[in-house]
């Protein structure tokens, strides 16, 4: 599943061909993804100029000249590919239509952006830009982990009295938006905090240390162009994806990276998802 850095990578890949450009024609090839598409979606998008392509958590938000915003969620297996880009940064030839190409944006500048999603857990919606924050998917979100609102004092306050494991607290989208399994495991390892420890029982200094650790693991992954994930293609249309190296994620049974530590990385299932950690370094 694409996590925040992958979605940010898609946004950065799409922005040069979408921002300031007009959607000349939009093909909508089925009535729904995870939910039905908004009414008259193709009509509401056709002829619209994209003023800005933003990201909130794992949602892409395209603000349109009409005063509406198009929300795109990649879900589990959704991907965006770009072809025919006039800037010459992407694959030039438009590929033949594929099965699962559910929505195709034909830009006036000659670029074609295809949303393909075999499992259809993705979503699209249209809302008024002015009240976008109140959309049901966005209003429940806590601060962005890379934004100014997410700081040490905020996280200490958010964890106070919390009886849930710190891993679950960090995955709670109402506490911090867009964090997923991979980067939570990595940040907890950086801080030497056991994922099993209750959020409310961790000292303020250790909770505070999570803020720069979270920012750093996300920023590194964004810089690297998104990490390696099944079913995911980078927005530049390449089939391959970036192979990212992790300290704990996906490394069960392999030696801990901490110098002098002779433990191997353990895996434990928490709330139905795999947690990777070093039982010696993380307390
Ligand atoms: Zn270790």
mmCIF file of C-alpha atoms and ligand atoms in Angstrom:
data_model
loop_
_atom_site.group_PDB
_atom_site.id
_atom_site.type_symbol
_atom_site.label_atom_id
_atom_site.label_comp_id
_atom_site.label_asym_id
_atom_site.label_seq_id
_atom_site.Cartn_x
_atom_site.Cartn_y
_atom_site.Cartn_z
ATOM 1 C CA UNK A 1 0.000 0.000 0.000
ATOM 2 C CA UNK A 2 1.457 3.385 -0.895
ATOM 3 C CA UNK A 3 2.443 5.334 2.196
ATOM 4 C CA UNK A 4 2.853 9.096 2.550
ATOM 5 C CA UNK A 5 6.279 9.294 0.849
ATOM 6 C CA UNK A 6 5.005 7.331 -2.152
ATOM 7 C CA UNK A 7 1.957 9.575 -2.487
ATOM 8 C CA UNK A 8 4.187 12.634 -2.227
ATOM 9 C CA UNK A 9 6.375 11.115 -4.950
ATOM 10 C CA UNK A 10 3.301 10.699 -7.168
ATOM 11 C CA UNK A 11 2.305 14.304 -6.462
ATOM 12 C CA UNK A 12 5.739 15.545 -7.437
ATOM 13 C CA UNK A 13 5.611 13.446 -10.592
ATOM 14 C CA UNK A 14 2.172 14.725 -11.614
ATOM 15 C CA UNK A 15 2.575 18.401 -10.695
ATOM 16 C CA UNK A 16 4.661 19.418 -13.740
ATOM 17 C CA UNK A 17 2.076 18.057 -16.220
ATOM 18 C CA UNK A 18 -1.051 19.029 -14.259
ATOM 19 C CA UNK A 19 -0.502 22.329 -12.479
ATOM 20 C CA UNK A 20 -1.600 25.271 -14.596
ATOM 21 C CA UNK A 21 -2.869 22.880 -17.264
ATOM 22 C CA UNK A 22 -6.364 22.182 -18.571
ATOM 23 C CA UNK A 23 -8.055 18.781 -18.550
ATOM 24 C CA UNK A 24 -9.261 18.629 -22.155
ATOM 25 C CA UNK A 25 -11.086 15.321 -21.791
ATOM 26 C CA UNK A 26 -11.652 12.894 -18.946
ATOM 27 C CA UNK A 27 -12.610 9.259 -19.455
ATOM 28 C CA UNK A 28 -14.435 7.581 -16.601
ATOM 29 C CA UNK A 29 -14.656 3.896 -17.482
ATOM 30 C CA UNK A 30 -16.779 2.544 -14.648
ATOM 31 C CA UNK A 31 -19.284 3.879 -12.108
ATOM 32 C CA UNK A 32 -17.171 3.403 -8.989
ATOM 33 C CA UNK A 33 -13.969 2.462 -7.241
ATOM 34 C CA UNK A 34 -14.265 1.830 -3.529
ATOM 35 C CA UNK A 35 -17.271 4.172 -3.606
ATOM 36 C CA UNK A 36 -19.338 5.518 -6.508
ATOM 37 C CA UNK A 37 -17.700 8.368 -8.390
ATOM 38 C CA UNK A 38 -19.289 11.781 -7.800
ATOM 39 C CA UNK A 39 -22.169 12.679 -10.096
ATOM 40 C CA UNK A 40 -21.225 13.869 -13.584
ATOM 41 C CA UNK A 41 -17.534 13.594 -12.676
ATOM 42 C CA UNK A 42 -16.227 13.675 -16.265
ATOM 43 C CA UNK A 43 -18.367 16.709 -17.074
ATOM 44 C CA UNK A 44 -17.296 18.585 -13.936
ATOM 45 C CA UNK A 45 -13.625 17.978 -14.734
ATOM 46 C CA UNK A 46 -13.649 18.616 -18.475
ATOM 47 C CA UNK A 47 -12.239 21.989 -19.465
ATOM 48 C CA UNK A 48 -11.027 22.721 -15.957
ATOM 49 C CA UNK A 49 -7.610 24.148 -15.288
ATOM 50 C CA UNK A 50 -5.710 22.619 -12.358
ATOM 51 C CA UNK A 51 -4.575 25.499 -10.187
ATOM 52 C CA UNK A 52 -2.650 23.455 -7.677
ATOM 53 C CA UNK A 53 -1.922 19.815 -6.858
ATOM 54 C CA UNK A 54 -1.670 19.345 -3.101
ATOM 55 C CA UNK A 55 -1.338 16.420 -0.728
ATOM 56 C CA UNK A 56 -3.124 15.929 2.579
ATOM 57 C CA UNK A 57 -2.132 12.706 4.350
ATOM 58 C CA UNK A 58 -2.338 10.058 1.616
ATOM 59 C CA UNK A 59 -4.838 12.012 -0.496
ATOM 60 C CA UNK A 60 -3.972 13.965 -3.634
ATOM 61 C CA UNK A 61 -6.013 17.150 -3.990
ATOM 62 C CA UNK A 62 -6.285 18.959 -7.317
ATOM 63 C CA UNK A 63 -7.766 22.447 -6.913
ATOM 64 C CA UNK A 64 -9.659 23.421 -10.051
ATOM 65 C CA UNK A 65 -10.556 26.782 -11.555
ATOM 66 C CA UNK A 66 -14.258 25.980 -11.039
ATOM 67 C CA UNK A 67 -13.837 26.216 -7.265
ATOM 68 C CA UNK A 68 -14.018 22.464 -6.855
ATOM 69 C CA UNK A 69 -11.257 20.130 -5.673
ATOM 70 C CA UNK A 70 -10.699 16.634 -7.012
ATOM 71 C CA UNK A 71 -9.631 14.165 -4.318
ATOM 72 C CA UNK A 72 -7.718 11.056 -5.387
ATOM 73 C CA UNK A 73 -6.809 8.180 -3.091
ATOM 74 C CA UNK A 74 -4.605 5.403 -4.452
ATOM 75 C CA UNK A 75 -5.954 2.815 -2.006
ATOM 76 C CA UNK A 76 -4.068 -0.488 -1.944
ATOM 77 C CA UNK A 77 -3.015 -0.907 -5.542
ATOM 78 C CA UNK A 78 -3.935 2.305 -7.366
ATOM 79 C CA UNK A 79 -1.286 3.923 -9.512
ATOM 80 C CA UNK A 80 -0.951 6.921 -11.745
ATOM 81 C CA UNK A 81 1.063 6.782 -14.904
ATOM 82 C CA UNK A 82 1.981 9.652 -17.165
ATOM 83 C CA UNK A 83 2.574 9.380 -20.902
ATOM 84 C CA UNK A 84 3.004 11.771 -23.794
ATOM 85 C CA UNK A 85 4.427 14.466 -21.571
ATOM 86 C CA UNK A 86 5.446 17.557 -23.549
ATOM 87 C CA UNK A 87 8.174 18.318 -21.030
ATOM 88 C CA UNK A 88 9.961 15.176 -22.120
ATOM 89 C CA UNK A 89 10.411 13.923 -18.587
ATOM 90 C CA UNK A 90 8.174 10.895 -18.993
ATOM 91 C CA UNK A 91 7.485 8.055 -21.399
ATOM 92 C CA UNK A 92 6.543 9.700 -24.702
ATOM 93 C CA UNK A 93 4.269 7.184 -26.371
ATOM 94 C CA UNK A 94 0.803 6.639 -24.979
ATOM 95 C CA UNK A 95 0.531 2.984 -24.040
ATOM 96 C CA UNK A 96 -2.386 0.830 -25.200
ATOM 97 C CA UNK A 97 -5.311 0.938 -22.775
ATOM 98 C CA UNK A 98 -4.958 -1.632 -20.027
ATOM 99 C CA UNK A 99 -7.487 -3.556 -18.043
ATOM 100 C CA UNK A 100 -8.234 -1.608 -14.850
ATOM 101 C CA UNK A 101 -7.537 1.825 -16.425
ATOM 102 C CA UNK A 102 -10.548 3.290 -14.651
ATOM 103 C CA UNK A 103 -10.007 7.020 -15.153
ATOM 104 C CA UNK A 104 -7.913 8.708 -17.843
ATOM 105 C CA UNK A 105 -7.135 12.427 -17.834
ATOM 106 C CA UNK A 106 -6.233 13.817 -21.254
ATOM 107 C CA UNK A 107 -4.474 17.101 -20.639
ATOM 108 C CA UNK A 108 -4.579 19.902 -23.180
ATOM 109 C CA UNK A 109 -0.764 19.915 -23.212
ATOM 110 C CA UNK A 110 -0.715 16.380 -24.641
ATOM 111 C CA UNK A 111 0.005 14.542 -21.411
ATOM 112 C CA UNK A 112 -2.177 11.620 -20.469
ATOM 113 C CA UNK A 113 -2.569 10.594 -16.843
ATOM 114 C CA UNK A 114 -4.012 7.152 -16.259
ATOM 115 C CA UNK A 115 -5.407 5.896 -12.967
ATOM 116 C CA UNK A 116 -5.197 2.112 -12.891
ATOM 117 C CA UNK A 117 -6.391 0.145 -9.880
ATOM 118 C CA UNK A 118 -6.913 -3.642 -10.115
ATOM 119 C CA UNK A 119 -8.262 -4.028 -6.575
ATOM 120 C CA UNK A 120 -10.376 -0.857 -6.616
ATOM 121 C CA UNK A 121 -9.733 0.214 -3.037
ATOM 122 C CA UNK A 122 -8.901 3.641 -4.401
ATOM 123 C CA UNK A 123 -11.322 6.548 -4.410
ATOM 124 C CA UNK A 124 -12.108 9.842 -6.139
ATOM 125 C CA UNK A 125 -14.411 12.601 -5.034
ATOM 126 C CA UNK A 126 -15.222 16.211 -5.847
ATOM 127 C CA UNK A 127 -15.824 18.872 -3.226
ATOM 128 C CA UNK A 128 -15.826 22.634 -2.903
ATOM 129 C CA UNK A 129 -12.265 23.852 -2.429
ATOM 130 C CA UNK A 130 -13.308 26.400 0.205
ATOM 131 C CA UNK A 131 -14.700 23.723 2.507
ATOM 132 C CA UNK A 132 -12.409 20.828 1.517
ATOM 133 C CA UNK A 133 -11.128 20.482 5.091
ATOM 134 C CA UNK A 134 -14.640 19.492 6.153
ATOM 135 C CA UNK A 135 -14.850 16.540 3.740
ATOM 136 C CA UNK A 136 -15.580 13.311 5.638
ATOM 137 C CA UNK A 137 -12.194 11.801 4.748
ATOM 138 C CA UNK A 138 -10.227 14.933 5.653
ATOM 139 C CA UNK A 139 -12.018 16.319 8.706
ATOM 140 C CA UNK A 140 -10.930 13.348 10.845
ATOM 141 C CA UNK A 141 -7.220 13.808 10.165
ATOM 142 C CA UNK A 142 -4.683 15.048 12.691
ATOM 143 C CA UNK A 143 -1.770 17.288 11.721
ATOM 144 C CA UNK A 144 0.634 16.488 8.888
ATOM 145 C CA UNK A 145 3.806 14.846 10.223
ATOM 146 C CA UNK A 146 5.936 17.210 8.127
ATOM 147 C CA UNK A 147 3.896 20.300 9.029
ATOM 148 C CA UNK A 148 4.491 22.873 11.769
ATOM 149 C CA UNK A 149 1.490 21.812 13.857
ATOM 150 C CA UNK A 150 3.107 18.456 14.558
ATOM 151 C CA UNK A 151 5.716 19.198 17.195
ATOM 152 C CA UNK A 152 7.038 17.817 20.469
ATOM 153 C CA UNK A 153 4.497 19.569 22.713
ATOM 154 C CA UNK A 154 1.638 18.396 20.501
ATOM 155 C CA UNK A 155 2.681 14.728 20.565
ATOM 156 C CA UNK A 156 3.348 14.700 24.303
ATOM 157 C CA UNK A 157 -0.174 16.088 24.875
ATOM 158 C CA UNK A 158 -1.709 13.625 22.386
ATOM 159 C CA UNK A 159 -0.112 10.632 24.154
ATOM 160 C CA UNK A 160 -1.010 11.728 27.685
ATOM 161 C CA UNK A 161 -3.140 9.082 29.407
ATOM 162 C CA UNK A 162 -3.262 6.869 26.314
ATOM 163 C CA UNK A 163 -3.523 3.187 27.164
ATOM 164 C CA UNK A 164 -2.929 1.917 23.629
ATOM 165 C CA UNK A 165 0.472 0.692 22.435
ATOM 166 C CA UNK A 166 2.602 3.475 20.969
ATOM 167 C CA UNK A 167 2.562 1.708 17.593
ATOM 168 C CA UNK A 168 -1.245 1.935 17.453
ATOM 169 C CA UNK A 169 -1.214 5.535 18.677
ATOM 170 C CA UNK A 170 1.100 6.574 15.842
ATOM 171 C CA UNK A 171 -1.064 4.755 13.296
ATOM 172 C CA UNK A 172 -4.125 6.619 14.600
ATOM 173 C CA UNK A 173 -4.805 9.086 11.756
ATOM 174 C CA UNK A 174 -6.505 11.464 14.187
ATOM 175 C CA UNK A 175 -3.244 11.863 16.136
ATOM 176 C CA UNK A 176 -0.981 12.270 13.131
ATOM 177 C CA UNK A 177 -2.089 11.997 9.503
ATOM 178 C CA UNK A 178 -0.660 9.682 6.899
ATOM 179 C CA UNK A 179 1.720 7.552 8.962
ATOM 180 C CA UNK A 180 1.660 3.880 8.006
ATOM 181 C CA UNK A 181 3.150 0.646 9.245
ATOM 182 C CA UNK A 182 6.580 0.938 7.613
ATOM 183 C CA UNK A 183 7.570 4.390 8.826
ATOM 184 C CA UNK A 184 6.134 3.900 12.324
ATOM 185 C CA UNK A 185 8.297 0.761 12.755
ATOM 186 C CA UNK A 186 11.350 2.659 11.517
ATOM 187 C CA UNK A 187 10.782 5.726 13.716
ATOM 188 C CA UNK A 188 10.269 3.619 16.858
ATOM 189 C CA UNK A 189 13.532 1.789 16.172
ATOM 190 C CA UNK A 190 15.381 5.106 15.756
ATOM 191 C CA UNK A 191 14.127 6.215 19.166
ATOM 192 C CA UNK A 192 14.745 2.891 20.940
ATOM 193 C CA UNK A 193 11.073 2.705 21.933
ATOM 194 C CA UNK A 194 9.332 -0.675 22.102
ATOM 195 C CA UNK A 195 6.249 -0.723 19.847
ATOM 196 C CA UNK A 196 4.464 -2.637 22.615
ATOM 197 C CA UNK A 197 4.879 0.080 25.242
ATOM 198 C CA UNK A 198 1.750 2.025 26.172
ATOM 199 C CA UNK A 199 1.816 5.522 24.659
ATOM 200 C CA UNK A 200 0.861 7.201 27.938
ATOM 201 C CA UNK A 201 3.669 5.531 29.858
ATOM 202 C CA UNK A 202 6.579 6.808 27.791
ATOM 203 C CA UNK A 203 8.559 9.731 29.221
ATOM 204 C CA UNK A 204 8.015 13.141 27.644
ATOM 205 C CA UNK A 205 11.649 13.260 26.474
ATOM 206 C CA UNK A 206 11.304 9.974 24.633
ATOM 207 C CA UNK A 207 7.964 10.965 23.084
ATOM 208 C CA UNK A 208 9.572 14.223 21.953
ATOM 209 C CA UNK A 209 12.360 12.274 20.257
ATOM 210 C CA UNK A 210 9.775 10.647 17.991
ATOM 211 C CA UNK A 211 8.988 13.936 16.221
ATOM 212 C CA UNK A 212 12.375 14.450 14.518
ATOM 213 C CA UNK A 213 12.679 10.689 13.937
ATOM 214 C CA UNK A 214 9.320 10.558 12.114
ATOM 215 C CA UNK A 215 10.186 13.603 10.026
ATOM 216 C CA UNK A 216 13.570 12.162 9.149
ATOM 217 C CA UNK A 217 12.369 8.712 8.030
ATOM 218 C CA UNK A 218 9.648 10.331 5.888
ATOM 219 C CA UNK A 219 11.936 12.955 4.390
ATOM 220 C CA UNK A 220 14.572 10.382 3.507
ATOM 221 C CA UNK A 221 11.988 8.217 1.768
ATOM 222 C CA UNK A 222 10.554 11.199 -0.122
ATOM 223 C CA UNK A 223 14.047 12.135 -1.205
ATOM 224 C CA UNK A 224 14.678 8.618 -2.353
ATOM 225 C CA UNK A 225 11.573 8.848 -4.527
ATOM 226 C CA UNK A 226 9.350 6.612 -2.495
ATOM 227 C CA UNK A 227 10.083 3.196 -1.175
ATOM 228 C CA UNK A 228 9.665 -0.146 -2.734
ATOM 229 C CA UNK A 229 6.150 -1.507 -2.648
ATOM 230 C CA UNK A 230 4.311 -4.200 -4.495
ATOM 231 C CA UNK A 231 1.856 -3.035 -7.150
ATOM 232 C CA UNK A 232 3.263 0.458 -7.075
ATOM 233 C CA UNK A 233 4.714 2.391 -9.956
ATOM 234 C CA UNK A 234 6.286 5.780 -9.678
ATOM 235 C CA UNK A 235 4.500 8.616 -11.394
ATOM 236 C CA UNK A 236 7.135 8.755 -14.124
ATOM 237 C CA UNK A 237 5.549 5.705 -15.710
ATOM 238 C CA UNK A 238 8.483 3.392 -15.070
ATOM 239 C CA UNK A 239 7.678 -0.196 -14.247
ATOM 240 C CA UNK A 240 10.373 -0.452 -11.607
ATOM 241 C CA UNK A 241 10.145 1.041 -8.206
ATOM 242 C CA UNK A 242 12.730 2.364 -5.870
ATOM 243 C CA UNK A 243 14.325 -0.188 -3.572
ATOM 244 C CA UNK A 244 14.515 1.369 -0.132
ATOM 245 C CA UNK A 245 16.547 -0.038 2.718
ATOM 246 C CA UNK A 246 14.969 -0.226 6.135
ATOM 247 C CA UNK A 247 16.444 -0.826 9.586
ATOM 248 C CA UNK A 248 13.655 -3.073 10.844
ATOM 249 C CA UNK A 249 10.728 -3.230 8.395
ATOM 250 C CA UNK A 250 10.656 -6.576 6.549
ATOM 251 C CA UNK A 251 13.867 -7.734 8.286
ATOM 252 C CA UNK A 252 12.577 -10.500 10.604
ATOM 253 C CA UNK A 253 15.435 -12.776 11.698
ATOM 254 C CA UNK A 254 18.130 -10.494 10.272
ATOM 255 C CA UNK A 255 20.809 -8.895 12.481
ATOM 256 C CA UNK A 256 20.023 -5.589 14.173
ATOM 257 C CA UNK A 257 21.810 -2.614 12.568
ATOM 258 C CA UNK A 258 22.844 -1.060 15.907
ATOM 259 C CA UNK A 259 26.607 -1.411 16.356
ATOM 260 C CA UNK A 260 27.373 -3.895 19.150
ATOM 261 C CA UNK A 261 23.833 -5.341 19.256
ATOM 262 C CA UNK A 262 23.801 -9.115 18.672
ATOM 263 C CA UNK A 263 20.001 -9.471 18.468
ATOM 264 C CA UNK A 264 17.956 -10.238 15.386
ATOM 265 C CA UNK A 265 14.884 -8.264 14.333
ATOM 266 C CA UNK A 266 11.652 -9.759 15.698
ATOM 267 C CA UNK A 267 8.215 -9.656 14.135
ATOM 268 C CA UNK A 268 5.014 -9.500 16.119
ATOM 269 C CA UNK A 269 1.443 -9.076 14.924
ATOM 270 C CA UNK A 270 -0.244 -6.049 16.497
ATOM 271 C CA UNK A 271 -3.834 -5.200 15.547
ATOM 272 C CA UNK A 272 -3.548 -7.512 12.560
ATOM 273 C CA UNK A 273 -0.375 -5.927 11.182
ATOM 274 C CA UNK A 274 3.267 -6.947 11.391
ATOM 275 C CA UNK A 275 5.473 -4.972 13.720
ATOM 276 C CA UNK A 276 9.235 -5.285 13.256
ATOM 277 C CA UNK A 277 11.542 -4.308 16.114
ATOM 278 C CA UNK A 278 14.738 -5.132 18.009
ATOM 279 C CA UNK A 279 13.825 -6.532 21.457
ATOM 280 C CA UNK A 280 17.211 -5.440 22.820
ATOM 281 C CA UNK A 281 17.473 -1.868 21.457
ATOM 282 C CA UNK A 282 13.790 -1.010 21.856
ATOM 283 C CA UNK A 283 12.502 -0.790 25.399
HETATM 284 ZN ZN1 LIG B 1 19.344 -4.103 18.437
#
